[in-house]
Amino acid sequence: MKKLIGVLILALLVLSGFTACSSKPKTIKIGLNLELTGEISVYGVPEKLAAEMAVAEINKAGGIDGKTVELIIYDNAYNSAKAVENSQKLIQQGVVAILGSATSAPTLAIGPVALDSKVLTITPSGTNAKVTMNGTAVNPFVFRACFIDPFQGLVLANFASDNLDAKKAVVMGSNSSDYAKDLASIFTDQFEANGGEVLGSVFYYADTDADFSAQLTAIAALGEFDVLFVADYAARAGLIINQARATAGLETVAILGPDGFESPDLNDLAGGAAKVNNVFFSTHFSTIVDNAKVKKFIADYTTSAGEAPSALSALAYDAMYMLFAAIDKAGTNPVKVRDALKATVGFDGVTGTISFDDLNNPIKSAIVVELTNGVQTNAVIVNP
Amino acid sequence: MTQFLQQVINGLSIGSVYALIALGYTMVYGIIKLINFAHGDIFMFGAYIGMIAITSFKLPFFVALVVAMAVTAVFGVIIERVAYKPLRKSSKTAALITAIGVSFLIQNGTQLVMGANIYAFPQVIPNQYFDVFGLRINLLQLIIFFTSIVLMFILQFIVKKTRLGRAMRSVAVDKDASVLMGVNVDNTITITFAIGSALAAAAGIMVGLYYIKIYPYMGFAPGLKAFVAAVFGGIGIIPGAMIGGFAIGLIETMVAGYGSTLYKDAVVYSILILILLIKPSGLLGKNTKEKV
């Protein structure tokens, strides 16, 4: 009896496999596996809205290769187990690729599922370096649309050298996070490679510090320099801006930082928006970039979603269009789609021009935004 | 040389913050021999009350300062009545451990009510600076520095010259004998806590103004440093807290300015160990022989 059941199940599996292969689907299914409820839903929801908008656009334009694109949407509520279950369900339903998750933790959980089932997943905004890795090697079925944190150090060093024409820099950073330490060392290397000079060694401080006056006085005593790079989040960067502006010699020096600066707290912690001048930070997306494609995206998204797009929606939008391009090239076989996505070169998106490196991280331009009186006044695209 | 003098100014300004907190520490210790580990958290509580008074109730700064000092004084008295008074006859260790418990209670209670996120203290006194002989002095640094000195003199006056102060000193020497002499010990201790907590609130608001960032755990590190400062100067001695605070601030700043910020805490705590080994009564303390 048991044997019979076994044979039946086997037959069923073979048959179902057969039908999946032989039937010609009229639609192309793409899965969404995002944080749509819970406190992390602020990440997932804009990405879902952007993905829906991208799908509506492509279908209106006649679909891909004559087939309409269908989204299957699952909420993982920032729960890793739920995210794994969602990916499995999506793959059973025959999706060509999955977009998700918005944050790193659920994406790390679904990486092995993508690898086992050979259906790629692309995270629009998971910045943890391990997301695209399978142990020490790359996970060939996980991609991301955003740059990873240390990459910003490179872009900012180029911005300092090329756009600010800086020759001498000083680097500060928290010693309590890899985010800060990686950024500080990559900025230093790239700035020196550009022919600049980094004065002293990296000025590290602890996350719990609130008084930076001793360090800033020592920094000012190093002599004139062009750029102060602060590798940290707004919680400390704001205080450093405030105290630097009250330190003799540092009243007007350009202060540069990573996307950690992008927080409503920055101005308050700096002692008021009026103190935040000549401050620059890198980010994935800015609504004030002067670019026709970006402007159209902002207008369309604002109409369809009822709010201005954030970096999250822009990254999800780019991720969807990269998938469309890969499907257009490779058809609906998930492995071929993966190969086509990997071969993406110079994809022109709203967050920059994108290609993938060996570790499936995008090589793309970043936006550097200038703050004047605490308000974004200028944004430039900087290539790596 | 300019850099060195500038670092001295930086050191004195952070030292005045430690001195302000240490004054409250040392006074409570001086009277009832309790190391009130919750003192740093009372300081944090005062900063929050000050912020709420300014942002939610739109009070002018000096009114907010007085209100915060008053509310925090009441808070300190409640803590004393609820947590420390029942233990007055117990061992000192029991009271010390209770103080640590109270510290956690205040930290986590604040986090529960206000959330774990950081707040920016409203900048009601715009920070201006003056350049004197090439040295940069901040208005807020000056305010903190002079506040701590003035408060030290006021405290010293209260303890040495008033009836209340005499009661405090008598309670410090011998509680039972004080009762026999007609001193209301409970009231004296209550007032001690009220004054200590009000001072902590003043320090909290100064720190809020100067450093801007306030959060539930902001009292922990300055509280410990102030404790080191109090021990350094001689715990229980009011001018000692002042000197200890300035000394710790200067040492910390010199280590951060000429060495690395990452070593400054290690140096400060090493000093605590050294003092306890070499001169446990502190800089201004007299070595008293223990009577057996």
JSON list of N, CA and C in Angstrom, two decimals, chain A residues 235-291:
[
{"chain": "A", "resi": 235, "resn": "ALA", "atom": "N", "xyz": [22.64, 60.64, 14.75]},
{"chain": "A", "resi": 235, "resn": "ALA", "atom": "CA", "xyz": [22.62, 60.77, 16.21]},
{"chain": "A", "resi": 235, "resn": "ALA", "atom": "C", "xyz": [23.91, 61.41, 16.72]},
{"chain": "A", "resi": 236, "resn": "ARG", "atom": "N", "xyz": [25.04, 61.07, 16.10]},
{"chain": "A", "resi": 236, "resn": "ARG", "atom": "CA", "xyz": [26.29, 61.71, 16.50]},
{"chain": "A", "resi": 236, "resn": "ARG", "atom": "C", "xyz": [26.69, 62.79, 15.50]},
{"chain": "A", "resi": 237, "resn": "ALA", "atom": "N", "xyz": [26.41, 62.57, 14.23]},
{"chain": "A", "resi": 237, "resn": "ALA", "atom": "CA", "xyz": [26.81, 63.55, 13.22]},
{"chain": "A", "resi": 237, "resn": "ALA", "atom": "C", "xyz": [26.23, 64.92, 13.53]},
{"chain": "A", "resi": 238, "resn": "GLY", "atom": "N", "xyz": [24.98, 64.96, 14.01]},
{"chain": "A", "resi": 238, "resn": "GLY", "atom": "CA", "xyz": [24.35, 66.24, 14.35]},
{"chain": "A", "resi": 238, "resn": "GLY", "atom": "C", "xyz": [25.15, 66.97, 15.42]},
{"chain": "A", "resi": 239, "resn": "LEU", "atom": "N", "xyz": [25.53, 66.22, 16.47]},
{"chain": "A", "resi": 239, "resn": "LEU", "atom": "CA", "xyz": [26.30, 66.83, 17.56]},
{"chain": "A", "resi": 239, "resn": "LEU", "atom": "C", "xyz": [27.65, 67.30, 17.05]},
{"chain": "A", "resi": 240, "resn": "ILE", "atom": "N", "xyz": [28.26, 66.51, 16.18]},
{"chain": "A", "resi": 240, "resn": "ILE", "atom": "CA", "xyz": [29.59, 66.89, 15.66]},
{"chain": "A", "resi": 240, "resn": "ILE", "atom": "C", "xyz": [29.48, 68.16, 14.83]},
{"chain": "A", "resi": 241, "resn": "ILE", "atom": "N", "xyz": [28.43, 68.25, 14.01]},
{"chain": "A", "resi": 241, "resn": "ILE", "atom": "CA", "xyz": [28.25, 69.47, 13.21]},
{"chain": "A", "resi": 241, "resn": "ILE", "atom": "C", "xyz": [28.12, 70.67, 14.16]},
{"chain": "A", "resi": 242, "resn": "ASN", "atom": "N", "xyz": [27.29, 70.52, 15.18]},
{"chain": "A", "resi": 242, "resn": "ASN", "atom": "CA", "xyz": [27.09, 71.62, 16.13]},
{"chain": "A", "resi": 242, "resn": "ASN", "atom": "C", "xyz": [28.40, 72.04, 16.78]},
{"chain": "A", "resi": 243, "resn": "GLN", "atom": "N", "xyz": [29.16, 71.05, 17.27]},
{"chain": "A", "resi": 243, "resn": "GLN", "atom": "CA", "xyz": [30.37, 71.40, 18.01]},
{"chain": "A", "resi": 243, "resn": "GLN", "atom": "C", "xyz": [31.50, 71.84, 17.07]},
{"chain": "A", "resi": 244, "resn": "ALA", "atom": "N", "xyz": [31.52, 71.29, 15.87]},
{"chain": "A", "resi": 244, "resn": "ALA", "atom": "CA", "xyz": [32.55, 71.72, 14.91]},
{"chain": "A", "resi": 244, "resn": "ALA", "atom": "C", "xyz": [32.34, 73.19, 14.54]},
{"chain": "A", "resi": 245, "resn": "ARG", "atom": "N", "xyz": [31.07, 73.58, 14.36]},
{"chain": "A", "resi": 245, "resn": "ARG", "atom": "CA", "xyz": [30.80, 74.96, 13.97]},
{"chain": "A", "resi": 245, "resn": "ARG", "atom": "C", "xyz": [31.15, 75.95, 15.08]},
{"chain": "A", "resi": 246, "resn": "ALA", "atom": "N", "xyz": [31.31, 75.44, 16.31]},
{"chain": "A", "resi": 246, "resn": "ALA", "atom": "CA", "xyz": [31.71, 76.31, 17.41]},
{"chain": "A", "resi": 246, "resn": "ALA", "atom": "C", "xyz": [33.19, 76.17, 17.73]},
{"chain": "A", "resi": 247, "resn": "THR", "atom": "N", "xyz": [33.93, 75.40, 16.91]},
{"chain": "A", "resi": 247, "resn": "THR", "atom": "CA", "xyz": [35.36, 75.21, 17.14]},
{"chain": "A", "resi": 247, "resn": "THR", "atom": "C", "xyz": [36.14, 76.15, 16.22]},
{"chain": "A", "resi": 248, "resn": "ALA", "atom": "N", "xyz": [37.11, 76.83, 16.80]},
{"chain": "A", "resi": 248, "resn": "ALA", "atom": "CA", "xyz": [37.89, 77.79, 16.01]},
{"chain": "A", "resi": 248, "resn": "ALA", "atom": "C", "xyz": [38.57, 77.06, 14.86]},
{"chain": "A", "resi": 249, "resn": "GLY", "atom": "N", "xyz": [38.36, 77.52, 13.64]},
{"chain": "A", "resi": 249, "resn": "GLY", "atom": "CA", "xyz": [38.99, 76.92, 12.47]},
{"chain": "A", "resi": 249, "resn": "GLY", "atom": "C", "xyz": [38.08, 75.96, 11.72]},
{"chain": "A", "resi": 250, "resn": "LEU", "atom": "N", "xyz": [36.99, 75.52, 12.35]},
{"chain": "A", "resi": 250, "resn": "LEU", "atom": "CA", "xyz": [36.10, 74.55, 11.69]},
{"chain": "A", "resi": 250, "resn": "LEU", "atom": "C", "xyz": [34.72, 75.16, 11.41]},
{"chain": "A", "resi": 251, "resn": "GLU", "atom": "N", "xyz": [34.60, 76.48, 11.50]},
{"chain": "A", "resi": 251, "resn": "GLU", "atom": "CA", "xyz": [33.28, 77.10, 11.39]},
{"chain": "A", "resi": 251, "resn": "GLU", "atom": "C", "xyz": [32.62, 76.87, 10.04]},
{"chain": "A", "resi": 252, "resn": "THR", "atom": "N", "xyz": [33.44, 76.77, 8.99]},
{"chain": "A", "resi": 252, "resn": "THR", "atom": "CA", "xyz": [32.82, 76.68, 7.67]},
{"chain": "A", "resi": 252, "resn": "THR", "atom": "C", "xyz": [33.30, 75.49, 6.85]},
{"chain": "A", "resi": 253, "resn": "VAL", "atom": "N", "xyz": [34.19, 74.67, 7.41]},
{"chain": "A", "resi": 253, "resn": "VAL", "atom": "CA", "xyz": [34.75, 73.57, 6.63]},
{"chain": "A", "resi": 253, "resn": "VAL", "atom": "C", "xyz": [33.63, 72.65, 6.12]},
{"chain": "A", "resi": 254, "resn": "ALA", "atom": "N", "xyz": [33.81, 72.10, 4.92]},
{"chain": "A", "resi": 254, "resn": "ALA", "atom": "CA", "xyz": [32.80, 71.20, 4.36]},
{"chain": "A", "resi": 254, "resn": "ALA", "atom": "C", "xyz": [32.76, 69.91, 5.19]},
{"chain": "A", "resi": 255, "resn": "ILE", "atom": "N", "xyz": [31.56, 69.49, 5.56]},
{"chain": "A", "resi": 255, "resn": "ILE", "atom": "CA", "xyz": [31.39, 68.25, 6.31]},
{"chain": "A", "resi": 255, "resn": "ILE", "atom": "C", "xyz": [30.64, 67.25, 5.43]},
{"chain": "A", "resi": 256, "resn": "LEU", "atom": "N", "xyz": [31.24, 66.07, 5.27]},
{"chain": "A", "resi": 256, "resn": "LEU", "atom": "CA", "xyz": [30.72, 65.05, 4.38]},
{"chain": "A", "resi": 256, "resn": "LEU", "atom": "C", "xyz": [30.30, 63.83, 5.17]},
{"chain": "A", "resi": 257, "resn": "GLY", "atom": "N", "xyz": [29.23, 63.18, 4.77]},
{"chain": "A", "resi": 257, "resn": "GLY", "atom": "CA", "xyz": [28.83, 61.97, 5.48]},
{"chain": "A", "resi": 257, "resn": "GLY", "atom": "C", "xyz": [28.06, 61.02, 4.60]},
{"chain": "A", "resi": 258, "resn": "PRO", "atom": "N", "xyz": [27.80, 59.81, 5.11]},
{"chain": "A", "resi": 258, "resn": "PRO", "atom": "CA", "xyz": [27.05, 58.80, 4.36]},
{"chain": "A", "resi": 258, "resn": "PRO", "atom": "C", "xyz": [25.55, 58.99, 4.51]},
{"chain": "A", "resi": 259, "resn": "ASP", "atom": "N", "xyz": [24.76, 58.03, 4.03]},
{"chain": "A", "resi": 259, "resn": "ASP", "atom": "CA", "xyz": [23.30, 58.17, 4.09]},
{"chain": "A", "resi": 259, "resn": "ASP", "atom": "C", "xyz": [22.76, 58.17, 5.51]},
{"chain": "A", "resi": 260, "resn": "GLY", "atom": "N", "xyz": [23.61, 57.81, 6.49]},
{"chain": "A", "resi": 260, "resn": "GLY", "atom": "CA", "xyz": [23.20, 57.90, 7.89]},
{"chain": "A", "resi": 260, "resn": "GLY", "atom": "C", "xyz": [22.84, 59.32, 8.30]},
{"chain": "A", "resi": 261, "resn": "PHE", "atom": "N", "xyz": [23.33, 60.30, 7.52]},
{"chain": "A", "resi": 261, "resn": "PHE", "atom": "CA", "xyz": [23.00, 61.71, 7.83]},
{"chain": "A", "resi": 261, "resn": "PHE", "atom": "C", "xyz": [21.54, 62.01, 7.52]},
{"chain": "A", "resi": 262, "resn": "GLU", "atom": "N", "xyz": [20.95, 61.20, 6.64]},
{"chain": "A", "resi": 262, "resn": "GLU", "atom": "CA", "xyz": [19.61, 61.52, 6.13]},
{"chain": "A", "resi": 262, "resn": "GLU", "atom": "C", "xyz": [18.57, 61.17, 7.19]},
{"chain": "A", "resi": 263, "resn": "SER", "atom": "N", "xyz": [18.31, 62.12, 8.08]},
{"chain": "A", "resi": 263, "resn": "SER", "atom": "CA", "xyz": [17.38, 61.87, 9.16]},
{"chain": "A", "resi": 263, "resn": "SER", "atom": "C", "xyz": [16.79, 63.20, 9.60]},
{"chain": "A", "resi": 264, "resn": "PRO", "atom": "N", "xyz": [15.51, 63.20, 9.98]},
{"chain": "A", "resi": 264, "resn": "PRO", "atom": "CA", "xyz": [14.92, 64.45, 10.45]},
{"chain": "A", "resi": 264, "resn": "PRO", "atom": "C", "xyz": [15.61, 64.96, 11.73]},
{"chain": "A", "resi": 265, "resn": "ASP", "atom": "N", "xyz": [16.33, 64.06, 12.44]},
{"chain": "A", "resi": 265, "resn": "ASP", "atom": "CA", "xyz": [17.00, 64.48, 13.68]},
{"chain": "A", "resi": 265, "resn": "ASP", "atom": "C", "xyz": [18.22, 65.36, 13.43]},
{"chain": "A", "resi": 266, "resn": "LEU", "atom": "N", "xyz": [18.80, 65.27, 12.22]},
{"chain": "A", "resi": 266, "resn": "LEU", "atom": "CA", "xyz": [20.10, 65.89, 12.01]},
{"chain": "A", "resi": 266, "resn": "LEU", "atom": "C", "xyz": [20.09, 67.39, 12.36]},
{"chain": "A", "resi": 267, "resn": "ASN", "atom": "N", "xyz": [19.09, 68.10, 11.86]},
{"chain": "A", "resi": 267, "resn": "ASN", "atom": "CA", "xyz": [19.05, 69.54, 12.11]},
{"chain": "A", "resi": 267, "resn": "ASN", "atom": "C", "xyz": [18.86, 69.86, 13.58]},
{"chain": "A", "resi": 268, "resn": "ASP", "atom": "N", "xyz": [17.95, 69.12, 14.24]},
{"chain": "A", "resi": 268, "resn": "ASP", "atom": "CA", "xyz": [17.69, 69.37, 15.66]},
{"chain": "A", "resi": 268, "resn": "ASP", "atom": "C", "xyz": [18.96, 69.14, 16.48]},
{"chain": "A", "resi": 269, "resn": "LEU", "atom": "N", "xyz": [19.64, 68.02, 16.21]},
{"chain": "A", "resi": 269, "resn": "LEU", "atom": "CA", "xyz": [20.83, 67.68, 17.00]},
{"chain": "A", "resi": 269, "resn": "LEU", "atom": "C", "xyz": [21.99, 68.62, 16.70]},
{"chain": "A", "resi": 270, "resn": "ALA", "atom": "N", "xyz": [21.95, 69.25, 15.53]},
{"chain": "A", "resi": 270, "resn": "ALA", "atom": "CA", "xyz": [23.01, 70.19, 15.20]},
{"chain": "A", "resi": 270, "resn": "ALA", "atom": "C", "xyz": [22.74, 71.56, 15.82]},
{"chain": "A", "resi": 271, "resn": "GLY", "atom": "N", "xyz": [21.65, 71.66, 16.58]},
{"chain": "A", "resi": 271, "resn": "GLY", "atom": "CA", "xyz": [21.35, 72.93, 17.24]},
{"chain": "A", "resi": 271, "resn": "GLY", "atom": "C", "xyz": [20.55, 73.87, 16.36]},
{"chain": "A", "resi": 272, "resn": "GLY", "atom": "N", "xyz": [19.83, 73.31, 15.40]},
{"chain": "A", "resi": 272, "resn": "GLY", "atom": "CA", "xyz": [18.98, 74.13, 14.55]},
{"chain": "A", "resi": 272, "resn": "GLY", "atom": "C", "xyz": [19.43, 74.08, 13.10]},
{"chain": "A", "resi": 273, "resn": "ALA", "atom": "N", "xyz": [18.47, 74.20, 12.20]},
{"chain": "A", "resi": 273, "resn": "ALA", "atom": "CA", "xyz": [18.75, 74.09, 10.76]},
{"chain": "A", "resi": 273, "resn": "ALA", "atom": "C", "xyz": [19.77, 75.13, 10.30]},
{"chain": "A", "resi": 274, "resn": "ALA", "atom": "N", "xyz": [19.79, 76.29, 10.98]},
{"chain": "A", "resi": 274, "resn": "ALA", "atom": "CA", "xyz": [20.68, 77.36, 10.55]},
{"chain": "A", "resi": 274, "resn": "ALA", "atom": "C", "xyz": [22.15, 76.97, 10.67]},
{"chain": "A", "resi": 275, "resn": "LYS", "atom": "N", "xyz": [22.45, 75.95, 11.49]},
{"chain": "A", "resi": 275, "resn": "LYS", "atom": "CA", "xyz": [23.84, 75.54, 11.67]},
{"chain": "A", "resi": 275, "resn": "LYS", "atom": "C", "xyz": [24.30, 74.54, 10.59]},
{"chain": "A", "resi": 276, "resn": "VAL", "atom": "N", "xyz": [23.32, 73.97, 9.86]},
{"chain": "A", "resi": 276, "resn": "VAL", "atom": "CA", "xyz": [23.66, 72.91, 8.91]},
{"chain": "A", "resi": 276, "resn": "VAL", "atom": "C", "xyz": [23.92, 73.51, 7.54]},
{"chain": "A", "resi": 277, "resn": "ASN", "atom": "N", "xyz": [25.14, 73.98, 7.36]},
{"chain": "A", "resi": 277, "resn": "ASN", "atom": "CA", "xyz": [25.57, 74.58, 6.10]},
{"chain": "A", "resi": 277, "resn": "ASN", "atom": "C", "xyz": [26.85, 73.92, 5.63]},
{"chain": "A", "resi": 278, "resn": "ASN", "atom": "N", "xyz": [27.00, 73.88, 4.30]},
{"chain": "A", "resi": 278, "resn": "ASN", "atom": "CA", "xyz": [28.19, 73.24, 3.74]},
{"chain": "A", "resi": 278, "resn": "ASN", "atom": "C", "xyz": [28.32, 71.80, 4.24]},
{"chain": "A", "resi": 279, "resn": "VAL", "atom": "N", "xyz": [27.17, 71.13, 4.35]},
{"chain": "A", "resi": 279, "resn": "VAL", "atom": "CA", "xyz": [27.13, 69.72, 4.77]},
{"chain": "A", "resi": 279, "resn": "VAL", "atom": "C", "xyz": [26.63, 68.91, 3.57]},
{"chain": "A", "resi": 280, "resn": "PHE", "atom": "N", "xyz": [27.30, 67.78, 3.30]},
{"chain": "A", "resi": 280, "resn": "PHE", "atom": "CA", "xyz": [26.96, 66.95, 2.14]},
{"chain": "A", "resi": 280, "resn": "PHE", "atom": "C", "xyz": [26.78, 65.51, 2.59]},
{"chain": "A", "resi": 281, "resn": "PHE", "atom": "N", "xyz": [25.82, 64.82, 2.01]},
{"chain": "A", "resi": 281, "resn": "PHE", "atom": "CA", "xyz": [25.73, 63.38, 2.31]},
{"chain": "A", "resi": 281, "resn": "PHE", "atom": "C", "xyz": [25.34, 62.61, 1.06]},
{"chain": "A", "resi": 282, "resn": "SER", "atom": "N", "xyz": [25.69, 61.35, 1.04]},
{"chain": "A", "resi": 282, "resn": "SER", "atom": "CA", "xyz": [25.36, 60.52, -0.12]},
{"chain": "A", "resi": 282, "resn": "SER", "atom": "C", "xyz": [24.07, 59.78, 0.15]},
{"chain": "A", "resi": 283, "resn": "THR", "atom": "N", "xyz": [23.33, 59.51, -0.91]},
{"chain": "A", "resi": 283, "resn": "THR", "atom": "CA", "xyz": [22.08, 58.79, -0.74]},
{"chain": "A", "resi": 283, "resn": "THR", "atom": "C", "xyz": [21.75, 58.05, -2.03]},
{"chain": "A", "resi": 284, "resn": "HIS", "atom": "N", "xyz": [20.73, 57.21, -1.96]},
{"chain": "A", "resi": 284, "resn": "HIS", "atom": "CA", "xyz": [20.35, 56.38, -3.11]},
{"chain": "A", "resi": 284, "resn": "HIS", "atom": "C", "xyz": [19.55, 57.18, -4.14]},
{"chain": "A", "resi": 285, "resn": "PHE", "atom": "N", "xyz": [18.81, 58.15, -3.64]},
{"chain": "A", "resi": 285, "resn": "PHE", "atom": "CA", "xyz": [17.84, 58.80, -4.50]},
{"chain": "A", "resi": 285, "resn": "PHE", "atom": "C", "xyz": [17.51, 60.17, -3.93]},
{"chain": "A", "resi": 286, "resn": "SER", "atom": "N", "xyz": [17.33, 61.13, -4.79]},
{"chain": "A", "resi": 286, "resn": "SER", "atom": "CA", "xyz": [16.89, 62.43, -4.30]},
{"chain": "A", "resi": 286, "resn": "SER", "atom": "C", "xyz": [15.90, 63.00, -5.29]},
{"chain": "A", "resi": 287, "resn": "THR", "atom": "N", "xyz": [14.88, 63.66, -4.76]},
{"chain": "A", "resi": 287, "resn": "THR", "atom": "CA", "xyz": [13.84, 64.20, -5.64]},
{"chain": "A", "resi": 287, "resn": "THR", "atom": "C", "xyz": [14.28, 65.48, -6.33]},
{"chain": "A", "resi": 288, "resn": "ILE", "atom": "N", "xyz": [15.45, 66.04, -5.91]},
{"chain": "A", "resi": 288, "resn": "ILE", "atom": "CA", "xyz": [15.83, 67.31, -6.53]},
{"chain": "A", "resi": 288, "resn": "ILE", "atom": "C", "xyz": [16.91, 67.14, -7.60]},
{"chain": "A", "resi": 289, "resn": "VAL", "atom": "N", "xyz": [17.20, 65.91, -7.99]},
{"chain": "A", "resi": 289, "resn": "VAL", "atom": "CA", "xyz": [18.16, 65.71, -9.06]},
{"chain": "A", "resi": 289, "resn": "VAL", "atom": "C", "xyz": [17.57, 66.20, -10.38]},
{"chain": "A", "resi": 290, "resn": "ASP", "atom": "N", "xyz": [18.38, 66.86, -11.18]},
{"chain": "A", "resi": 290, "resn": "ASP", "atom": "CA", "xyz": [17.91, 67.41, -12.45]},
{"chain": "A", "resi": 290, "resn": "ASP", "atom": "C", "xyz": [18.06, 66.36, -13.54]},
{"chain": "A", "resi": 291, "resn": "ASN", "atom": "N", "xyz": [17.03, 65.53, -13.73]},
{"chain": "A", "resi": 291, "resn": "ASN", "atom": "CA", "xyz": [17.10, 64.44, -14.70]},
{"chain": "A", "resi": 291, "resn": "ASN", "atom": "C", "xyz": [15.68, 64.14, -15.16]}
]
